[in-house]
XYZ file of C-alpha atoms in Angstrom:
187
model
C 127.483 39.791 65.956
C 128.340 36.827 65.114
C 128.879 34.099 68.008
C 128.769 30.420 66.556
C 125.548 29.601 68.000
C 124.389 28.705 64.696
C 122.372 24.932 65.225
C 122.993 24.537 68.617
C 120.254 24.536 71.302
C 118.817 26.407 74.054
C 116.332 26.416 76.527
C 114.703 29.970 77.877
C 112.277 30.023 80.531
C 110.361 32.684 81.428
C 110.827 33.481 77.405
C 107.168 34.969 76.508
C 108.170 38.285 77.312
C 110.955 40.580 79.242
C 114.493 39.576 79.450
C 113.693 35.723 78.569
C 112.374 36.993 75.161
C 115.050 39.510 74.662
C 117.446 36.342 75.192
C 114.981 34.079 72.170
C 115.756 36.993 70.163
C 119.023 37.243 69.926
C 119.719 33.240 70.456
C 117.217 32.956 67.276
C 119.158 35.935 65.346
C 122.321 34.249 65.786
C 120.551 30.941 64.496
C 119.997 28.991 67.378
C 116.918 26.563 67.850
C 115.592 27.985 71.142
C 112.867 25.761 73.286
C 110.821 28.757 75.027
C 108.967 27.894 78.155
C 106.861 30.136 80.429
C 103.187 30.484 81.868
C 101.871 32.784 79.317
C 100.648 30.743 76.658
C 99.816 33.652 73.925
C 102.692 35.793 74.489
C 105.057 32.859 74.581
C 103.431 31.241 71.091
C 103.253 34.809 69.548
C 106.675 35.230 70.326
C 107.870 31.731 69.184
C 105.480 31.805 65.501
C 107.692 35.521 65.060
C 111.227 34.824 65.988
C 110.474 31.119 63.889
C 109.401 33.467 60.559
C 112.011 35.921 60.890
C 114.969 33.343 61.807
C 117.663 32.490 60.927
C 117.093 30.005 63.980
C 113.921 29.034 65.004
C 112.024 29.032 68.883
C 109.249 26.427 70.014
C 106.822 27.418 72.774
C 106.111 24.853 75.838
C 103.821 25.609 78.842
C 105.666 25.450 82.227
C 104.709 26.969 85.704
C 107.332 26.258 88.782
C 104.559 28.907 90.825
C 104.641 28.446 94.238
C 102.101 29.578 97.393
C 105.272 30.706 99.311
C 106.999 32.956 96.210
C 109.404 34.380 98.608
C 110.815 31.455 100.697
C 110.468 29.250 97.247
C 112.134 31.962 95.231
C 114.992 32.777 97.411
C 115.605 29.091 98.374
C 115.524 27.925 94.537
C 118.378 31.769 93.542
C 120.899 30.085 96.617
C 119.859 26.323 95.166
C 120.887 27.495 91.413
C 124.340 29.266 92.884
C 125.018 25.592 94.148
C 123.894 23.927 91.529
C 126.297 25.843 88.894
C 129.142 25.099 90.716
C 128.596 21.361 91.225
C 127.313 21.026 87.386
C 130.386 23.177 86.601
C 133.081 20.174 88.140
C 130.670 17.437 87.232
C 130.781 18.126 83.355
C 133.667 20.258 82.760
C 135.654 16.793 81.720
C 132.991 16.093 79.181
C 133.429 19.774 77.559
C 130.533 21.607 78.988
C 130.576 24.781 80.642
C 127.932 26.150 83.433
C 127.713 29.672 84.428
C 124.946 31.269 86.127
C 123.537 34.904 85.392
C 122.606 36.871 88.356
C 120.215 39.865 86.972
C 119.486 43.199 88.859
C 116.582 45.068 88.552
C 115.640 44.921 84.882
C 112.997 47.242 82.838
C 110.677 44.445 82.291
C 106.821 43.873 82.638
C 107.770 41.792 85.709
C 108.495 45.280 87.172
C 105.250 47.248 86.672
C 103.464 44.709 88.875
C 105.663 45.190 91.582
C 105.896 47.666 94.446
C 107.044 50.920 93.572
C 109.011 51.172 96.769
C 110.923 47.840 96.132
C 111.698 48.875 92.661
C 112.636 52.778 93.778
C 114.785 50.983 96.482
C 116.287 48.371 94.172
C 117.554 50.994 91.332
C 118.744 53.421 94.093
C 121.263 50.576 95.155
C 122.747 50.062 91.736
C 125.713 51.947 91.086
C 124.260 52.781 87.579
C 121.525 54.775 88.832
C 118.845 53.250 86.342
C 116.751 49.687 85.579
C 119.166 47.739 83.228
C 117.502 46.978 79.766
C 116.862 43.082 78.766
C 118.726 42.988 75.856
C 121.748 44.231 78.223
C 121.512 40.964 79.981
C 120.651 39.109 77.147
C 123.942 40.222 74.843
C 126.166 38.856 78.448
C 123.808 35.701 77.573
C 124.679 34.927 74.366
C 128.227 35.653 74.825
C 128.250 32.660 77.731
C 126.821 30.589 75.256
C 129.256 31.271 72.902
C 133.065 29.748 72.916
C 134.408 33.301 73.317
C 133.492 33.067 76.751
C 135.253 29.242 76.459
C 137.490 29.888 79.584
C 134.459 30.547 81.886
C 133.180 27.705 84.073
C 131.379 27.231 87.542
C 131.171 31.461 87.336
C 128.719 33.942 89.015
C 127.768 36.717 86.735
C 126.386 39.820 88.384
C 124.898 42.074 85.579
C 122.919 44.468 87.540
C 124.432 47.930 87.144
C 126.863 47.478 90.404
C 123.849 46.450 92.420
C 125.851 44.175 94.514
C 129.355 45.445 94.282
C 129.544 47.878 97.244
C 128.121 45.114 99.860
C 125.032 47.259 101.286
C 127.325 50.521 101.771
C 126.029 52.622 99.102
C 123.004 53.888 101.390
C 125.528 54.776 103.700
C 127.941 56.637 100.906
C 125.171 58.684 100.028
C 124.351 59.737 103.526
C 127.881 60.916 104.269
C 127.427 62.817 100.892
C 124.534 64.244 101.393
C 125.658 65.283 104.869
C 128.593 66.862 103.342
C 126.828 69.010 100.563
C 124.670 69.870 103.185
C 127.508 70.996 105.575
C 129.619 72.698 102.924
C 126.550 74.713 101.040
């Protein structure tokens, strides 16, 4: 598809591999010059020397770690930081013609995922209304298309693309129960 992108550029983090490279990819295929940053140096330089010789864009690798001892209280405090931070960038520099929008991923079938607890990711797919991890170029097409001025009219927005995983407000568990309790009831 063809989205305009063409010269313009982007910066990825987390871009050596998963959803951040599926988003290089396609930024690079529609021509973009895409600055890639994450902590793993090979992947992320592989990556970048591949999506550079295949273009049309090109992607350049830098090193950068935001790691943390505290990952949870640091992670969830930086999610609710970024929600705040979109909509006061969104105001701030809508007059000078650029748009913010923030992407809000569920559980996505990346190596991120096979080093975490089965439990957590069991759980996490069971509460999307999808019934399945979401693939990273899924999140990386709704990517591209923010960058792009077909999505021209969206500014300061929250974009959930996570199979439903937050659209029901907790009550799915609860749907399910009653259902199973009425197959159970009714067999």
């Amino acid at each position: 598809m063809e989205y305009g992108l063409a010269g313009r550029t982007f910066v990825v983090t987390g871009a050596a591999r998963g959803q951040g490279a599926a988003e290089a990819e396609l930024l690079v295929g529609e021509g973009g010059r895409v600055i890639g940053a994450d902590i793993l140096d090979d992947e992320g330089k592989a990556l970048a020397e591949r999506l550079t010789a295949t273009g049309p864009g090109a992607m350049e690798y830098r090193h950068l770690d935001v790691s943390s001892d505290h990952f949870a209280i640091a992670y969830t405090a930086s999610k609710w930081g970024l929600r705040g931070l979109t909509k006061a960038a969104a105001l701030e520099l809508a007059p000078r013609g650029i748009r913010v929008n923030i992407v809000h991923p569920g559980p996505i079938d990346t190596p991120i995922l096979d080093d975490a607890d089965p439990v957590f990711v069991q759980s996490s797919v069971e509460q999307t209304l999808a019934g399945r991890e979401g693939r990273a170029e899924e999140v990386g097409h709704v990517v591209v298309f923010l960058l792009s001025d077909r999505a021209s009219y969206l500014n300061g927005a929250e974009i959930p693309v996570d199979g439903g995983h937050t659209s029901h407000g907790g009550t799915k568990p609860i749907a399910d129960a009653l259902a199973r309790a009425h197959k159970e009831r009714t067999a």
